Every structure is written in C-alpha cells, then in structure tokens.
PDB file of C-alpha atoms in Angstrom:
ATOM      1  CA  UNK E 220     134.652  71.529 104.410  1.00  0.00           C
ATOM      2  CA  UNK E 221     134.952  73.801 107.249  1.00  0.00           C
ATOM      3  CA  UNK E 222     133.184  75.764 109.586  1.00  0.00           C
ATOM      4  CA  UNK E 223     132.420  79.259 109.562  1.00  0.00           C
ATOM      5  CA  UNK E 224     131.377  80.419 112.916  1.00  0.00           C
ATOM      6  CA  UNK E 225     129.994  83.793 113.323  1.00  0.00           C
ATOM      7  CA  UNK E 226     128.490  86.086 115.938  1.00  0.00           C
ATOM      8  CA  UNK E 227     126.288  88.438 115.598  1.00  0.00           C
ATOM      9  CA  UNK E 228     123.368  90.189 117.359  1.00  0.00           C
ATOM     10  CA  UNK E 229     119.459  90.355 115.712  1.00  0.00           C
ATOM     11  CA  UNK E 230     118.065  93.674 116.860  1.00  0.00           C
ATOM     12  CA  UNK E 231     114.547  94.389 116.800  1.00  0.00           C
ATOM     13  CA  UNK E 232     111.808  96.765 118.157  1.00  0.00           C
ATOM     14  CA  UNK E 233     108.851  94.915 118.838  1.00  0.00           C
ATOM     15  CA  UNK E 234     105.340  95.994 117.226  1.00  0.00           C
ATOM     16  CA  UNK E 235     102.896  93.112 117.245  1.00  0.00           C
ATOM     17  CA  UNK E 236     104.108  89.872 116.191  1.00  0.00           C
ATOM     18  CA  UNK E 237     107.830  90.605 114.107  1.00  0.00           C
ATOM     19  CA  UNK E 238     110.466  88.015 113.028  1.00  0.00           C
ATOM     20  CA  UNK E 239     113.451  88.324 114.688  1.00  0.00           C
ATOM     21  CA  UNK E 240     116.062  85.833 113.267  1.00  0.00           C
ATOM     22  CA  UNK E 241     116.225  83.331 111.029  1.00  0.00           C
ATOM     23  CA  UNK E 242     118.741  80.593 110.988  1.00  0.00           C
ATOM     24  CA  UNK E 243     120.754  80.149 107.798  1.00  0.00           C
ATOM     25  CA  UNK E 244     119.631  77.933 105.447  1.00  0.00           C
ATOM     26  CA  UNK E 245     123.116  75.938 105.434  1.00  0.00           C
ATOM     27  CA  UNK E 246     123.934  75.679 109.292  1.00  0.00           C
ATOM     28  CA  UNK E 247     122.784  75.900 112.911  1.00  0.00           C
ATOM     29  CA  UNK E 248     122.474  78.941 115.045  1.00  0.00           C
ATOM     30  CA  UNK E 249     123.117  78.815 119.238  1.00  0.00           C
ATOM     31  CA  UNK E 250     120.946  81.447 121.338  1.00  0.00           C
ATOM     32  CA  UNK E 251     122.660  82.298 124.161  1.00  0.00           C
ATOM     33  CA  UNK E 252     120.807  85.386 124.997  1.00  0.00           C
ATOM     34  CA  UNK E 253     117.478  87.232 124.887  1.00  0.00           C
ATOM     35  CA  UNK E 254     117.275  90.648 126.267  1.00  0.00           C
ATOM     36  CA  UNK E 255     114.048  92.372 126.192  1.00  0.00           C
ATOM     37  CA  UNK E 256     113.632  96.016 128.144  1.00  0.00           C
ATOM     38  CA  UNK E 257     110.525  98.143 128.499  1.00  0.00           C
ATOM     39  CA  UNK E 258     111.121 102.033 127.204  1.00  0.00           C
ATOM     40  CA  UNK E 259     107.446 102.497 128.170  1.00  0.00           C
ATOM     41  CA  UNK E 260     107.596 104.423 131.723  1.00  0.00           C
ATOM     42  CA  UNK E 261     103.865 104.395 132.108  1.00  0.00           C
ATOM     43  CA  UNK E 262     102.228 100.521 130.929  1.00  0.00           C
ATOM     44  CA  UNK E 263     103.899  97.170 131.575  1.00  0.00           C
ATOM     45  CA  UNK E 264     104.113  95.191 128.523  1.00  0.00           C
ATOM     46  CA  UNK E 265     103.470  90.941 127.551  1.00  0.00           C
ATOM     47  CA  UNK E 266     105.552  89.207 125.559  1.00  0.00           C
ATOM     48  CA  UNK E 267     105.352  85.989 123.889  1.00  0.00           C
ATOM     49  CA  UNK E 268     108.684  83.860 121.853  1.00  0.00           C
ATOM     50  CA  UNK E 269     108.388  81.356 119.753  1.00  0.00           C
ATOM     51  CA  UNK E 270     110.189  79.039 117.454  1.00  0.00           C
ATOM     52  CA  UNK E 271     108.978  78.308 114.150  1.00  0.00           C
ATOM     53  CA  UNK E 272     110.074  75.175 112.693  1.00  0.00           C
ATOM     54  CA  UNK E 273     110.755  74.117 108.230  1.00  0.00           C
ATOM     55  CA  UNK E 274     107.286  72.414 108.970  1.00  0.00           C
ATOM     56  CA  UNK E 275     106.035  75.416 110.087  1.00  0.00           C
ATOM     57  CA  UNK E 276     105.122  74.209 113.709  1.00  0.00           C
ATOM     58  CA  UNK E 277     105.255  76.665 116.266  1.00  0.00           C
ATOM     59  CA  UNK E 278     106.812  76.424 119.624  1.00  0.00           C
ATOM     60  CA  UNK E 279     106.497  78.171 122.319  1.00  0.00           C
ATOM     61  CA  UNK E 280     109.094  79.491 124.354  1.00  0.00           C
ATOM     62  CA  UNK E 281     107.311  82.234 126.443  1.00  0.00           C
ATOM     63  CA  UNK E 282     103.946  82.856 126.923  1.00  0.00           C
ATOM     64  CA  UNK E 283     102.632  86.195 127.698  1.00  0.00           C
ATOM     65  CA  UNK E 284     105.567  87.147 130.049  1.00  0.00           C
ATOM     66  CA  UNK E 285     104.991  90.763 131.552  1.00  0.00           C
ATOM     67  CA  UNK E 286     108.061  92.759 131.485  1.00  0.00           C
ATOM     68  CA  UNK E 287     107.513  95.996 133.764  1.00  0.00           C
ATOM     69  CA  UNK E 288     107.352  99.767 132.826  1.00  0.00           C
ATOM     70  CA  UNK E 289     111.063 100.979 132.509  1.00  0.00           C
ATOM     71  CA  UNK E 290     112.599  97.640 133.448  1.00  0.00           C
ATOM     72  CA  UNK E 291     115.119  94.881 131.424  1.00  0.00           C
ATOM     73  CA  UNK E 292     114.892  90.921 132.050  1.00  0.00           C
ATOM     74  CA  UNK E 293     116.750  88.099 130.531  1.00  0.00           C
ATOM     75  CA  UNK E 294     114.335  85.646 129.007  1.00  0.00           C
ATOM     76  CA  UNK E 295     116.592  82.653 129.001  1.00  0.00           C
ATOM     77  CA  UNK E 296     117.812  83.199 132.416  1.00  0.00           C
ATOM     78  CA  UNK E 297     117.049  79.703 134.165  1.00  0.00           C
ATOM     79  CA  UNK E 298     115.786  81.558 137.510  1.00  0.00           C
ATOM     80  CA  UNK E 299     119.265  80.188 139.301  1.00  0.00           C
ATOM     81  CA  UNK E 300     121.617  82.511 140.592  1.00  0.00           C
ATOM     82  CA  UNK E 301     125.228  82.243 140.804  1.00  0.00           C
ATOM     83  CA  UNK E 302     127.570  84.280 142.083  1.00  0.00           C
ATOM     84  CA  UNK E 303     130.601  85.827 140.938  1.00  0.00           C
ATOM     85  CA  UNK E 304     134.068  86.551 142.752  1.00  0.00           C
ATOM     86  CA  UNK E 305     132.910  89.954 142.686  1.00  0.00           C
ATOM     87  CA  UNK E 306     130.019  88.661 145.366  1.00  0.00           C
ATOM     88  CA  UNK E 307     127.142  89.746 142.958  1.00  0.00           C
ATOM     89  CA  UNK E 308     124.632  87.820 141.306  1.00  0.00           C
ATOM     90  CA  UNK E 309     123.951  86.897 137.874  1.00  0.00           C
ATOM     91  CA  UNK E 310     121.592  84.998 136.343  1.00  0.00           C
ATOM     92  CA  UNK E 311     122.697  81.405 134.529  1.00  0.00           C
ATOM     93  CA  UNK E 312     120.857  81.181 131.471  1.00  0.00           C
ATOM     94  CA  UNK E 313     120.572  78.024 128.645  1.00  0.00           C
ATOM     95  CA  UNK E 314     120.624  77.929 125.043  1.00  0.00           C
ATOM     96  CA  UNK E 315     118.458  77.200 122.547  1.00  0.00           C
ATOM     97  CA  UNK E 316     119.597  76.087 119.044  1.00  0.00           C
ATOM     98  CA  UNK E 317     117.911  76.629 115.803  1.00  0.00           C
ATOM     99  CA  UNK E 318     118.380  74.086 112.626  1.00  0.00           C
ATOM    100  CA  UNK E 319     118.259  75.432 109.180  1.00  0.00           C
ATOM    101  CA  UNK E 320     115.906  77.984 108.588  1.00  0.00           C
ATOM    102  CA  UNK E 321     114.391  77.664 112.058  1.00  0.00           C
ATOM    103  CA  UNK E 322     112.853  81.633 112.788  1.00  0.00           C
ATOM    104  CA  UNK E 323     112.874  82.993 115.974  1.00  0.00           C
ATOM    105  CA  UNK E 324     109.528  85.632 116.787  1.00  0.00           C
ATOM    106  CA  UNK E 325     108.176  87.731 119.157  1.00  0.00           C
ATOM    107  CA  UNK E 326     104.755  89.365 120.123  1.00  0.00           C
ATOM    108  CA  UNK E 327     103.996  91.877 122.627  1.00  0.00           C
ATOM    109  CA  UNK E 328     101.117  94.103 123.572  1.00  0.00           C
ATOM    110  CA  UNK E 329     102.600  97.637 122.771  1.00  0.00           C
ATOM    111  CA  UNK E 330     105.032  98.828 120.520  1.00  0.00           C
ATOM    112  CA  UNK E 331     107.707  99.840 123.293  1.00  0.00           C
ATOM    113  CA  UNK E 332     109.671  96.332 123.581  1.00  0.00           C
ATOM    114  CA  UNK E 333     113.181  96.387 122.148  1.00  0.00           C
ATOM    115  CA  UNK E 334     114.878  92.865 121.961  1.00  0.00           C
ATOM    116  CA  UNK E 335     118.390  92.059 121.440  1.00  0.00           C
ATOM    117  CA  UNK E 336     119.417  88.270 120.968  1.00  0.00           C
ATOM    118  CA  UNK E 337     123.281  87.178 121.184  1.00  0.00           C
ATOM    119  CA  UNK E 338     123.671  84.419 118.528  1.00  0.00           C
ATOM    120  CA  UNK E 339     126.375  82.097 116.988  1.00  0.00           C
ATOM    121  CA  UNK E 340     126.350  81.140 113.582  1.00  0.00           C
ATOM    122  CA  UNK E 341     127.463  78.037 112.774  1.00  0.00           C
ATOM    123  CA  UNK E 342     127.486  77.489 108.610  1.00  0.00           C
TER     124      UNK E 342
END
C-alpha cells in the first residue's frame, strides 16, 4: 500500500478556544509551521496551543504567549537564528507530528488572532 502525501494549510480566525486541525484518522500529519498575527492595532492578544490526544489528554504547547498589537510571530520558531546567503535572519523552527486523529487547538483572549499552520499529510 502506498503513501499519499499531501500538503495543505488549516486556516483559522481565532475566537475563544477553536479546533484548528485534525489529523486523519488513517495517517500522520508533520507541523512545520504556525503563524499567528495580531489584526488588532489597539490590544495585544494571549494565545495558548495545544495538542489533544485519542485519549483525550491535553498537551500543551504554548501557554498564554502575548502576540503584540499589529505584529506576526512564528510559534514553532526555536528562538535560534540562522542566516541566509542573503545575510538576513530567519528563524529555525521544529516540527511537531500528530498520530491519528490527534487535534491541534488554539485559545486567545480576543477575537483578532488569525492562524495559519503549514502541514503534511501523510495517509
């Protein structure tokens, strides 16, 4: 049997605590990224990720991380810094995987968080 790999993106605007993927049932999904940004110009927001598990543990991944009025941050960026040939930095960041039916969430204070995560799907 073989292996159907598949990107796609899971889009969501944030307004209290929302699902925003869940792996498929029959495979494993790679998160490589989590971009959050801020619309609000006035009011920094908090956010919080998690990872719920088919035993329905939670994990968390982020705990009440602010993300600034009118600003964008990475939240799997590992803090190091690496620079391209074009001498400007970027931020490294690190996976996380999710088994079968593993579900991805977010909560924030605010309704003004949109979050875009860059996945693989692997079924």
């Amino acid at each position: 049997m073989a292996t159907t790999n598949t990107y796609t993106n899971a889009k969501a605007v944030l307004r209290g605590n929302t699902t925003v993927y869940t792996a498929p049932s029959a495979g494993t999904a790679i998160v490589k990224s989590i971009r959050v940004s801020n619309i609000e110009e006035s009011n920094d927001r908090d956010i919080t990720l998690t990872v719920t598990d088919s035993s329905s543990v939670v994990y968390y991944l982020e705990i009440n991380r602010t993300i600034q009025k009118g600003s964008s941050q990475e939240l799997l960026a590992t803090g190091n810094m690496l620079t391209d040939s074009a001498d400007s930095s970027i931020a490294s960041t690190n996976p996380i995987i999710l088994k079968s039916s593993e579900i991805l969430k977010a909560t924030t204070t605010g309704s003004d968080i949109h979050l875009v995560a860059s996945i693989l799907e692997m079924t």
